[in-house]
């Protein structure tokens, strides 16, 4: 006898993979100081526990490995993918742990415009230099298991997008997160852009226009850059104002609206530090209106919850009710939706905050016709 699922998240399927726990950043080097990492494996348990208690169905990603690499090749450069795959082994081969006591891949020199002065960067012979060609900060370390976890994370996003296209409400418990990863560079605790993978799945399944709406506290500079010149994927984000001193510092300003064919397909709504529910929800409603006006047929939500009051990584002050409100506003779009985990670092509240967004969404979604009817 089939029993009906019960609980506020009964209509939700959460896509998760044990390999997403295998990335152990070990540390973040911030202003030259080795600090404990914030993007830790325990985030997965913290979230899974609460969404399962809410009645969500658990699924593992069902994506052929070659299909996944094919999808990733549409989002990222072969050079970046090759580096991410081989970096931990190259570091190990280089003997850095024994020589200098560093067991993670950490860049130290960056071929920025300030260095190159117009010359094209060349591949660097030294692994510790080559790292700076791809990683744009010192906080996003690579170790054994990082590549496998990043692949698994992208697979959860791809699977969630496919499930969304079959009418399910789908949430990818993606870790490591993705929205700071660009076509050929990574940083901000992100390696592969999971939300971009989800949007690509929806586009290739035949949806003409897709919206990515990003509620993480930080601007998703990677996602913006990937789609900046395109008029088939809208990127909209509400985030703490980079102009007030917050990561990613150099991108995420209101005047970044897309270029070329992509003009009008990018929208940033920066908020002052200290902003709370009202400002965030007004901004989010604006993004939803734009996505709707542009004719979006599918939705990917970059679901970070680090805008919460009490999160150690952002000065925004969104409440639990605010997060539930976000879920309801997003559901009003009435689109096939895959929600993809991004940031959120306060382990005690993380799962509950995510569940608020998902629960808010689920209460506004049409009743799930796919569930078995009661006898
Ligand atoms: C996905 C995501 O939310 N990435 C956020 C990356 C922003 N990190 C900025 C880190 C600023 C310094 N944090 C100090 C704490 C040191 N552990
Ligand atoms: Zn964030």
mmCIF file of C-alpha atoms and ligand atoms in Angstrom:
data_model
loop_
_atom_site.group_PDB
_atom_site.id
_atom_site.type_symbol
_atom_site.label_atom_id
_atom_site.label_comp_id
_atom_site.label_asym_id
_atom_site.label_seq_id
_atom_site.Cartn_x
_atom_site.Cartn_y
_atom_site.Cartn_z
ATOM 1 C CA UNK A 1 0.000 0.000 0.000
ATOM 2 C CA UNK A 2 1.361 3.409 -0.984
ATOM 3 C CA UNK A 3 1.203 5.971 1.748
ATOM 4 C CA UNK A 4 0.740 9.612 0.859
ATOM 5 C CA UNK A 5 3.717 11.755 1.701
ATOM 6 C CA UNK A 6 3.026 14.200 4.448
ATOM 7 C CA UNK A 7 4.454 17.542 5.543
ATOM 8 C CA UNK A 8 4.921 21.021 4.057
ATOM 9 C CA UNK A 9 7.539 19.789 1.573
ATOM 10 C CA UNK A 10 5.640 16.667 0.441
ATOM 11 C CA UNK A 11 5.511 17.909 -3.152
ATOM 12 C CA UNK A 12 9.269 18.499 -3.257
ATOM 13 C CA UNK A 13 12.017 16.255 -4.556
ATOM 14 C CA UNK A 14 15.477 17.005 -3.197
ATOM 15 C CA UNK A 15 18.337 15.832 -5.400
ATOM 16 C CA UNK A 16 21.458 15.034 -3.387
ATOM 17 C CA UNK A 17 24.641 12.999 -3.826
ATOM 18 C CA UNK A 18 27.029 11.710 -1.136
ATOM 19 C CA UNK A 19 30.030 12.855 -3.214
ATOM 20 C CA UNK A 20 29.066 16.497 -2.587
ATOM 21 C CA UNK A 21 30.465 15.982 0.922
ATOM 22 C CA UNK A 22 33.888 14.951 -0.390
ATOM 23 C CA UNK A 23 35.045 18.510 -1.049
ATOM 24 C CA UNK A 24 36.824 19.623 2.100
ATOM 25 C CA UNK A 25 38.211 23.100 1.469
ATOM 26 C CA UNK A 26 40.323 22.864 4.618
ATOM 27 C CA UNK A 27 40.633 26.633 4.854
ATOM 28 C CA UNK A 28 40.026 29.955 3.174
ATOM 29 C CA UNK A 29 42.996 32.257 2.839
ATOM 30 C CA UNK A 30 41.577 35.708 3.478
ATOM 31 C CA UNK A 31 43.796 38.835 3.541
ATOM 32 C CA UNK A 32 46.686 36.424 3.779
ATOM 33 C CA UNK A 33 45.337 34.704 6.879
ATOM 34 C CA UNK A 34 44.419 31.026 6.951
ATOM 35 C CA UNK A 35 40.861 30.984 8.322
ATOM 36 C CA UNK A 36 38.560 27.995 8.803
ATOM 37 C CA UNK A 37 36.479 27.446 5.689
ATOM 38 C CA UNK A 38 32.808 28.442 5.803
ATOM 39 C CA UNK A 39 31.617 26.304 2.880
ATOM 40 C CA UNK A 40 31.897 22.998 4.763
ATOM 41 C CA UNK A 41 30.515 19.481 4.129
ATOM 42 C CA UNK A 42 28.283 19.735 7.227
ATOM 43 C CA UNK A 43 26.109 22.149 5.233
ATOM 44 C CA UNK A 44 24.722 19.168 3.324
ATOM 45 C CA UNK A 45 23.528 17.351 6.472
ATOM 46 C CA UNK A 46 22.180 20.543 7.976
ATOM 47 C CA UNK A 47 19.930 21.098 4.955
ATOM 48 C CA UNK A 48 19.017 17.503 4.193
ATOM 49 C CA UNK A 49 17.856 16.809 7.727
ATOM 50 C CA UNK A 50 15.316 19.635 7.686
ATOM 51 C CA UNK A 51 13.931 19.111 4.192
ATOM 52 C CA UNK A 52 13.515 15.380 4.818
ATOM 53 C CA UNK A 53 11.724 16.126 8.091
ATOM 54 C CA UNK A 54 9.442 18.381 6.021
ATOM 55 C CA UNK A 55 8.388 15.404 3.910
ATOM 56 C CA UNK A 56 10.526 15.884 0.802
ATOM 57 C CA UNK A 57 11.292 12.903 -1.387
ATOM 58 C CA UNK A 58 15.033 12.214 -1.743
ATOM 59 C CA UNK A 59 16.574 11.359 -5.123
ATOM 60 C CA UNK A 60 20.133 10.907 -6.347
ATOM 61 C CA UNK A 61 21.167 12.511 -9.633
ATOM 62 C CA UNK A 62 20.479 10.407 -12.682
ATOM 63 C CA UNK A 63 22.774 11.903 -15.302
ATOM 64 C CA UNK A 64 25.053 9.968 -17.613
ATOM 65 C CA UNK A 65 28.647 11.100 -16.893
ATOM 66 C CA UNK A 66 29.275 11.858 -20.564
ATOM 67 C CA UNK A 67 26.071 13.887 -20.790
ATOM 68 C CA UNK A 68 27.203 15.853 -17.753
ATOM 69 C CA UNK A 69 30.594 16.620 -19.316
ATOM 70 C CA UNK A 70 28.781 17.664 -22.469
ATOM 71 C CA UNK A 71 26.598 20.074 -20.498
ATOM 72 C CA UNK A 72 29.618 21.430 -18.641
ATOM 73 C CA UNK A 73 31.368 22.037 -21.948
ATOM 74 C CA UNK A 74 28.513 24.382 -22.905
ATOM 75 C CA UNK A 75 29.024 26.402 -19.747
ATOM 76 C CA UNK A 76 32.802 26.295 -19.157
ATOM 77 C CA UNK A 77 35.990 26.368 -21.244
ATOM 78 C CA UNK A 78 37.925 23.149 -21.842
ATOM 79 C CA UNK A 79 40.926 24.823 -20.185
ATOM 80 C CA UNK A 80 39.050 25.421 -16.927
ATOM 81 C CA UNK A 81 37.540 21.932 -16.891
ATOM 82 C CA UNK A 82 40.966 20.399 -17.544
ATOM 83 C CA UNK A 83 42.539 22.416 -14.746
ATOM 84 C CA UNK A 84 39.865 21.595 -12.183
ATOM 85 C CA UNK A 85 40.091 17.908 -12.998
ATOM 86 C CA UNK A 86 43.875 17.706 -12.715
ATOM 87 C CA UNK A 87 44.769 20.390 -10.146
ATOM 88 C CA UNK A 88 44.723 18.247 -6.983
ATOM 89 C CA UNK A 89 46.903 15.604 -8.625
ATOM 90 C CA UNK A 90 49.315 18.206 -10.020
ATOM 91 C CA UNK A 91 49.635 19.767 -6.565
ATOM 92 C CA UNK A 92 50.306 16.375 -5.068
ATOM 93 C CA UNK A 93 52.872 15.562 -7.780
ATOM 94 C CA UNK A 94 54.520 18.929 -7.116
ATOM 95 C CA UNK A 95 55.215 17.957 -3.520
ATOM 96 C CA UNK A 96 53.889 21.210 -2.065
ATOM 97 C CA UNK A 97 52.672 19.572 1.136
ATOM 98 C CA UNK A 98 56.102 18.208 1.976
ATOM 99 C CA UNK A 99 57.972 21.270 0.702
ATOM 100 C CA UNK A 100 55.940 24.125 2.191
ATOM 101 C CA UNK A 101 53.222 22.483 4.290
ATOM 102 C CA UNK A 102 50.365 23.404 1.955
ATOM 103 C CA UNK A 103 48.059 20.473 1.139
ATOM 104 C CA UNK A 104 45.542 22.450 -0.902
ATOM 105 C CA UNK A 105 45.860 24.157 -4.292
ATOM 106 C CA UNK A 106 46.266 27.884 -3.559
ATOM 107 C CA UNK A 107 47.190 30.538 -6.132
ATOM 108 C CA UNK A 108 49.683 33.261 -5.291
ATOM 109 C CA UNK A 109 50.089 35.321 -8.473
ATOM 110 C CA UNK A 110 47.329 36.426 -10.821
ATOM 111 C CA UNK A 111 47.717 37.340 -14.498
ATOM 112 C CA UNK A 112 45.397 40.343 -14.212
ATOM 113 C CA UNK A 113 45.415 43.307 -16.601
ATOM 114 C CA UNK A 114 47.650 45.054 -14.067
ATOM 115 C CA UNK A 115 50.367 42.504 -14.716
ATOM 116 C CA UNK A 116 49.902 41.717 -18.387
ATOM 117 C CA UNK A 117 49.442 45.291 -19.666
ATOM 118 C CA UNK A 118 47.776 44.080 -22.825
ATOM 119 C CA UNK A 119 49.687 40.867 -23.443
ATOM 120 C CA UNK A 120 47.756 37.593 -23.548
ATOM 121 C CA UNK A 121 48.353 35.324 -20.569
ATOM 122 C CA UNK A 122 50.335 32.158 -21.350
ATOM 123 C CA UNK A 123 50.047 28.861 -19.552
ATOM 124 C CA UNK A 124 52.423 28.870 -16.579
ATOM 125 C CA UNK A 125 54.886 26.024 -16.143
ATOM 126 C CA UNK A 126 54.621 26.065 -12.342
ATOM 127 C CA UNK A 127 51.440 24.589 -10.864
ATOM 128 C CA UNK A 128 51.336 27.237 -8.125
ATOM 129 C CA UNK A 129 51.359 29.948 -10.811
ATOM 130 C CA UNK A 130 48.967 28.202 -13.183
ATOM 131 C CA UNK A 131 46.408 28.160 -10.352
ATOM 132 C CA UNK A 132 46.148 31.955 -10.642
ATOM 133 C CA UNK A 133 45.148 31.714 -14.295
ATOM 134 C CA UNK A 134 41.841 30.134 -13.270
ATOM 135 C CA UNK A 135 41.191 30.953 -9.612
ATOM 136 C CA UNK A 136 40.610 34.651 -9.064
ATOM 137 C CA UNK A 137 40.785 34.725 -5.250
ATOM 138 C CA UNK A 138 42.663 32.999 -2.414
ATOM 139 C CA UNK A 139 39.564 31.614 -0.700
ATOM 140 C CA UNK A 140 38.619 28.798 -3.059
ATOM 141 C CA UNK A 141 41.028 25.944 -2.458
ATOM 142 C CA UNK A 142 41.188 22.603 -4.236
ATOM 143 C CA UNK A 143 41.964 19.283 -2.577
ATOM 144 C CA UNK A 144 41.326 15.585 -3.143
ATOM 145 C CA UNK A 145 37.602 15.191 -3.745
ATOM 146 C CA UNK A 146 36.945 18.759 -4.891
ATOM 147 C CA UNK A 147 36.536 17.881 -8.578
ATOM 148 C CA UNK A 148 34.348 14.863 -7.806
ATOM 149 C CA UNK A 149 32.176 16.940 -5.492
ATOM 150 C CA UNK A 150 31.862 19.756 -8.024
ATOM 151 C CA UNK A 151 30.797 17.242 -10.681
ATOM 152 C CA UNK A 152 28.244 15.690 -8.322
ATOM 153 C CA UNK A 153 26.980 19.142 -7.436
ATOM 154 C CA UNK A 154 26.482 20.039 -11.104
ATOM 155 C CA UNK A 155 24.724 16.687 -11.574
ATOM 156 C CA UNK A 156 22.203 17.527 -8.846
ATOM 157 C CA UNK A 157 21.401 20.751 -10.706
ATOM 158 C CA UNK A 158 21.046 19.001 -14.059
ATOM 159 C CA UNK A 159 18.763 16.377 -12.531
ATOM 160 C CA UNK A 160 16.647 18.957 -10.736
ATOM 161 C CA UNK A 161 16.155 20.811 -14.028
ATOM 162 C CA UNK A 162 15.045 17.608 -15.742
ATOM 163 C CA UNK A 163 12.622 16.830 -12.910
ATOM 164 C CA UNK A 164 11.226 20.354 -13.119
ATOM 165 C CA UNK A 165 10.480 19.759 -16.790
ATOM 166 C CA UNK A 166 8.381 16.728 -15.829
ATOM 167 C CA UNK A 167 6.252 18.894 -13.536
ATOM 168 C CA UNK A 168 8.024 18.226 -10.252
ATOM 169 C CA UNK A 169 9.073 20.871 -7.782
ATOM 170 C CA UNK A 170 12.790 20.108 -7.666
ATOM 171 C CA UNK A 171 15.573 21.294 -5.397
ATOM 172 C CA UNK A 172 19.263 20.529 -5.998
ATOM 173 C CA UNK A 173 21.262 20.257 -2.787
ATOM 174 C CA UNK A 174 24.249 21.539 -4.716
ATOM 175 C CA UNK A 175 27.567 21.756 -2.890
ATOM 176 C CA UNK A 176 30.036 23.245 -3.583
ATOM 177 C CA UNK A 177 27.933 26.200 -4.783
ATOM 178 C CA UNK A 178 28.282 27.630 -8.275
ATOM 179 C CA UNK A 179 27.195 31.186 -8.971
ATOM 180 C CA UNK A 180 30.663 32.774 -8.699
ATOM 181 C CA UNK A 181 32.103 30.366 -11.309
ATOM 182 C CA UNK A 182 32.482 31.873 -14.785
ATOM 183 C CA UNK A 183 33.191 30.298 -18.160
ATOM 184 C CA UNK A 184 36.931 30.098 -17.601
ATOM 185 C CA UNK A 185 37.513 31.160 -14.018
ATOM 186 C CA UNK A 186 36.370 30.300 -10.523
ATOM 187 C CA UNK A 187 36.302 31.693 -7.000
ATOM 188 C CA UNK A 188 33.974 32.609 -4.155
ATOM 189 C CA UNK A 189 33.829 28.982 -2.936
ATOM 190 C CA UNK A 190 32.481 27.962 -6.374
ATOM 191 C CA UNK A 191 34.058 25.739 -9.061
ATOM 192 C CA UNK A 192 31.369 24.801 -11.605
ATOM 193 C CA UNK A 193 28.288 26.915 -12.279
ATOM 194 C CA UNK A 194 25.402 24.661 -11.252
ATOM 195 C CA UNK A 195 22.630 27.167 -12.004
ATOM 196 C CA UNK A 196 24.015 27.720 -15.502
ATOM 197 C CA UNK A 197 23.981 23.951 -16.023
ATOM 198 C CA UNK A 198 20.324 23.799 -14.924
ATOM 199 C CA UNK A 199 19.395 26.646 -17.279
ATOM 200 C CA UNK A 200 21.249 24.906 -20.109
ATOM 201 C CA UNK A 201 19.270 21.708 -19.499
ATOM 202 C CA UNK A 202 16.017 23.669 -19.748
ATOM 203 C CA UNK A 203 17.095 25.475 -22.924
ATOM 204 C CA UNK A 204 18.192 22.274 -24.611
ATOM 205 C CA UNK A 205 14.945 20.557 -23.654
ATOM 206 C CA UNK A 206 13.238 23.178 -25.797
ATOM 207 C CA UNK A 207 12.285 26.029 -23.510
ATOM 208 C CA UNK A 208 12.997 29.132 -25.561
ATOM 209 C CA UNK A 209 13.700 31.518 -22.706
ATOM 210 C CA UNK A 210 14.833 30.788 -19.193
ATOM 211 C CA UNK A 211 15.227 33.052 -16.164
ATOM 212 C CA UNK A 212 17.828 32.591 -13.452
ATOM 213 C CA UNK A 213 16.853 34.502 -10.337
ATOM 214 C CA UNK A 214 19.542 34.717 -7.667
ATOM 215 C CA UNK A 215 18.604 35.352 -4.033
ATOM 216 C CA UNK A 216 22.024 34.581 -2.552
ATOM 217 C CA UNK A 217 23.352 37.532 -0.532
ATOM 218 C CA UNK A 218 26.219 37.933 -2.995
ATOM 219 C CA UNK A 219 26.054 38.874 -6.643
ATOM 220 C CA UNK A 220 26.450 35.826 -8.882
ATOM 221 C CA UNK A 221 29.178 37.306 -11.037
ATOM 222 C CA UNK A 222 29.903 33.989 -12.738
ATOM 223 C CA UNK A 223 26.325 33.397 -13.831
ATOM 224 C CA UNK A 224 25.991 36.989 -15.004
ATOM 225 C CA UNK A 225 29.144 36.721 -17.106
ATOM 226 C CA UNK A 226 28.172 33.389 -18.680
ATOM 227 C CA UNK A 227 24.931 34.813 -20.055
ATOM 228 C CA UNK A 228 25.843 38.502 -20.391
ATOM 229 C CA UNK A 229 25.674 38.590 -24.190
ATOM 230 C CA UNK A 230 22.714 36.242 -24.571
ATOM 231 C CA UNK A 231 19.037 36.960 -25.048
ATOM 232 C CA UNK A 232 17.744 33.492 -24.176
ATOM 233 C CA UNK A 233 18.718 33.420 -20.495
ATOM 234 C CA UNK A 234 17.801 36.281 -18.167
ATOM 235 C CA UNK A 235 19.936 36.741 -15.074
ATOM 236 C CA UNK A 236 18.539 38.781 -12.192
ATOM 237 C CA UNK A 237 19.983 39.171 -8.716
ATOM 238 C CA UNK A 238 19.225 40.910 -5.431
ATOM 239 C CA UNK A 239 22.379 41.165 -3.298
ATOM 240 C CA UNK A 240 24.412 43.267 -0.944
ATOM 241 C CA UNK A 241 25.854 46.256 -2.775
ATOM 242 C CA UNK A 242 29.406 45.523 -3.951
ATOM 243 C CA UNK A 243 29.904 49.282 -4.025
ATOM 244 C CA UNK A 244 29.601 49.269 -0.243
ATOM 245 C CA UNK A 245 32.579 46.958 0.125
ATOM 246 C CA UNK A 246 31.162 43.474 -0.295
ATOM 247 C CA UNK A 247 32.190 40.427 -2.331
ATOM 248 C CA UNK A 248 32.487 40.122 -5.348
ATOM 249 C CA UNK A 249 33.535 43.797 -5.126
ATOM 250 C CA UNK A 250 34.125 44.356 -8.856
ATOM 251 C CA UNK A 251 30.803 43.195 -10.318
ATOM 252 C CA UNK A 252 27.112 43.317 -9.454
ATOM 253 C CA UNK A 253 26.370 47.003 -9.984
ATOM 254 C CA UNK A 254 22.979 48.271 -11.110
ATOM 255 C CA UNK A 255 24.258 49.583 -14.442
ATOM 256 C CA UNK A 256 25.296 46.099 -15.623
ATOM 257 C CA UNK A 257 22.312 45.311 -17.836
ATOM 258 C CA UNK A 258 23.728 43.004 -20.509
ATOM 259 C CA UNK A 259 25.577 43.692 -23.742
ATOM 260 C CA UNK A 260 24.986 43.204 -27.451
ATOM 261 C CA UNK A 261 22.115 40.770 -28.002
ATOM 262 C CA UNK A 262 21.962 40.429 -24.212
ATOM 263 C CA UNK A 263 21.141 44.066 -23.566
ATOM 264 C CA UNK A 264 18.200 44.201 -21.147
ATOM 265 C CA UNK A 265 18.692 40.546 -20.148
ATOM 266 C CA UNK A 266 20.645 41.217 -16.969
ATOM 267 C CA UNK A 267 19.366 42.995 -13.878
ATOM 268 C CA UNK A 268 21.187 43.726 -10.650
ATOM 269 C CA UNK A 269 19.458 45.088 -7.573
ATOM 270 C CA UNK A 270 22.139 45.970 -5.018
ATOM 271 C CA UNK A 271 20.944 46.574 -1.452
ATOM 272 C CA UNK A 272 22.559 48.606 1.306
ATOM 273 C CA UNK A 273 24.108 46.631 4.163
ATOM 274 C CA UNK A 274 21.465 46.173 6.870
ATOM 275 C CA UNK A 275 18.584 45.805 4.402
ATOM 276 C CA UNK A 276 15.881 43.333 5.422
ATOM 277 C CA UNK A 277 12.696 41.637 4.243
ATOM 278 C CA UNK A 278 10.935 44.626 2.687
ATOM 279 C CA UNK A 279 13.793 45.789 0.484
ATOM 280 C CA UNK A 280 14.652 42.251 -0.522
ATOM 281 C CA UNK A 281 11.077 41.304 -1.439
ATOM 282 C CA UNK A 282 10.517 44.506 -3.413
ATOM 283 C CA UNK A 283 13.684 43.781 -5.374
ATOM 284 C CA UNK A 284 12.727 40.171 -5.954
ATOM 285 C CA UNK A 285 9.237 41.122 -7.195
ATOM 286 C CA UNK A 286 10.916 43.491 -9.656
ATOM 287 C CA UNK A 287 13.120 40.674 -10.985
ATOM 288 C CA UNK A 288 10.102 38.379 -11.349
ATOM 289 C CA UNK A 289 8.209 41.053 -13.279
ATOM 290 C CA UNK A 290 11.124 41.438 -15.658
ATOM 291 C CA UNK A 291 11.511 37.695 -16.136
ATOM 292 C CA UNK A 292 7.819 37.499 -16.921
ATOM 293 C CA UNK A 293 7.917 40.460 -19.313
ATOM 294 C CA UNK A 294 10.828 38.840 -21.187
ATOM 295 C CA UNK A 295 8.731 35.713 -21.702
ATOM 296 C CA UNK A 296 10.567 33.263 -19.458
ATOM 297 C CA UNK A 297 9.250 29.718 -19.815
ATOM 298 C CA UNK A 298 11.453 28.114 -17.166
ATOM 299 C CA UNK A 299 12.961 29.261 -13.886
ATOM 300 C CA UNK A 300 16.196 28.446 -12.104
ATOM 301 C CA UNK A 301 16.521 29.869 -8.608
ATOM 302 C CA UNK A 302 20.008 30.389 -7.197
ATOM 303 C CA UNK A 303 18.920 29.693 -3.662
ATOM 304 C CA UNK A 304 21.426 31.102 -1.223
ATOM 305 C CA UNK A 305 20.235 31.943 2.265
ATOM 306 C CA UNK A 306 23.240 33.963 3.410
ATOM 307 C CA UNK A 307 21.117 37.145 3.304
ATOM 308 C CA UNK A 308 19.768 35.959 6.661
ATOM 309 C CA UNK A 309 20.229 38.079 9.707
ATOM 310 C CA UNK A 310 22.860 36.120 11.605
ATOM 311 C CA UNK A 311 24.725 34.735 8.635
ATOM 312 C CA UNK A 312 28.456 35.309 9.146
ATOM 313 C CA UNK A 313 29.150 36.181 5.495
ATOM 314 C CA UNK A 314 26.733 39.037 4.775
ATOM 315 C CA UNK A 315 25.323 42.151 6.456
ATOM 316 C CA UNK A 316 21.777 41.726 5.130
ATOM 317 C CA UNK A 317 19.044 41.046 7.673
ATOM 318 C CA UNK A 318 16.373 38.881 6.105
ATOM 319 C CA UNK A 319 14.129 36.940 8.532
ATOM 320 C CA UNK A 320 12.671 33.435 8.247
ATOM 321 C CA UNK A 321 9.345 34.987 7.223
ATOM 322 C CA UNK A 322 11.218 36.949 4.564
ATOM 323 C CA UNK A 323 12.587 33.734 3.083
ATOM 324 C CA UNK A 324 9.126 32.133 3.028
ATOM 325 C CA UNK A 325 7.887 35.269 1.266
ATOM 326 C CA UNK A 326 10.613 34.868 -1.349
ATOM 327 C CA UNK A 327 9.423 31.332 -2.054
ATOM 328 C CA UNK A 328 5.856 32.569 -2.529
ATOM 329 C CA UNK A 329 6.899 35.442 -4.822
ATOM 330 C CA UNK A 330 8.973 33.088 -6.991
ATOM 331 C CA UNK A 331 6.140 30.541 -7.212
ATOM 332 C CA UNK A 332 3.784 33.242 -8.518
ATOM 333 C CA UNK A 333 5.666 33.071 -11.818
ATOM 334 C CA UNK A 334 3.982 29.704 -12.357
ATOM 335 C CA UNK A 335 6.961 28.270 -14.260
ATOM 336 C CA UNK A 336 8.732 24.902 -14.251
ATOM 337 C CA UNK A 337 11.296 25.572 -11.542
ATOM 338 C CA UNK A 338 14.560 24.081 -10.340
ATOM 339 C CA UNK A 339 15.913 25.579 -7.149
ATOM 340 C CA UNK A 340 19.684 25.210 -6.800
ATOM 341 C CA UNK A 341 21.531 25.666 -3.515
ATOM 342 C CA UNK A 342 24.151 28.431 -3.339
ATOM 343 C CA UNK A 343 25.482 29.999 -0.087
ATOM 344 C CA UNK A 344 24.288 30.083 3.525
ATOM 345 C CA UNK A 345 26.759 29.517 6.329
ATOM 346 C CA UNK A 346 25.057 29.595 9.707
ATOM 347 C CA UNK A 347 24.826 25.868 10.334
ATOM 348 C CA UNK A 348 22.214 26.053 13.099
ATOM 349 C CA UNK A 349 19.646 27.875 10.957
ATOM 350 C CA UNK A 350 20.750 26.927 7.428
ATOM 351 C CA UNK A 351 18.324 24.038 6.916
ATOM 352 C CA UNK A 352 15.368 25.946 8.315
ATOM 353 C CA UNK A 353 16.028 28.948 6.097
ATOM 354 C CA UNK A 354 16.206 26.776 2.993
ATOM 355 C CA UNK A 355 13.012 24.980 4.056
ATOM 356 C CA UNK A 356 11.256 28.342 4.443
ATOM 357 C CA UNK A 357 11.944 29.231 0.803
ATOM 358 C CA UNK A 358 10.951 25.765 -0.415
ATOM 359 C CA UNK A 359 7.851 25.694 1.787
ATOM 360 C CA UNK A 360 6.806 29.161 0.642
ATOM 361 C CA UNK A 361 7.181 28.012 -2.943
ATOM 362 C CA UNK A 362 5.325 24.730 -2.381
ATOM 363 C CA UNK A 363 2.294 26.422 -0.814
ATOM 364 C CA UNK A 364 1.783 28.475 -3.972
ATOM 365 C CA UNK A 365 2.470 25.759 -6.488
ATOM 366 C CA UNK A 366 -0.441 23.964 -8.188
ATOM 367 C CA UNK A 367 -1.393 20.665 -6.509
ATOM 368 C CA UNK A 368 0.930 17.857 -7.589
ATOM 369 C CA UNK A 369 -1.038 15.766 -10.054
ATOM 370 C CA UNK A 370 1.800 13.248 -10.279
ATOM 371 C CA UNK A 371 1.339 11.918 -6.757
ATOM 372 C CA UNK A 372 -0.548 8.657 -6.431
ATOM 373 C CA UNK A 373 -4.137 9.338 -5.469
ATOM 374 C CA UNK A 374 -5.326 7.987 -2.158
ATOM 375 C CA UNK A 375 -7.137 4.625 -2.382
HETATM 376 C C1 LIG B 1 28.451 31.081 -2.705
HETATM 377 C C2 LIG B 1 28.814 32.171 -1.779
HETATM 378 O O1 LIG B 1 28.002 32.595 -0.985
HETATM 379 N N1 LIG B 1 30.061 32.615 -1.836
HETATM 380 C C3 LIG B 1 30.417 33.659 -0.950
HETATM 381 C C4 LIG B 1 31.801 34.035 -1.143
HETATM 382 C C5 LIG B 1 32.076 35.293 -0.392
HETATM 383 N N2 LIG B 1 33.118 35.108 0.510
HETATM 384 C C6 LIG B 1 33.629 36.362 0.970
HETATM 385 C C7 LIG B 1 34.563 36.095 2.072
HETATM 386 C C8 LIG B 1 34.916 37.361 2.785
HETATM 387 C C9 LIG B 1 35.739 37.070 3.975
HETATM 388 N N3 LIG B 1 35.064 36.238 4.915
HETATM 389 C C10 LIG B 1 35.735 36.227 6.163
HETATM 390 C C11 LIG B 1 35.561 34.928 6.853
HETATM 391 C C12 LIG B 1 36.790 34.135 6.792
HETATM 392 N N4 LIG B 1 36.546 32.737 6.915
HETATM 393 ZN ZN1 LIG B 2 26.690 34.112 -0.987
#
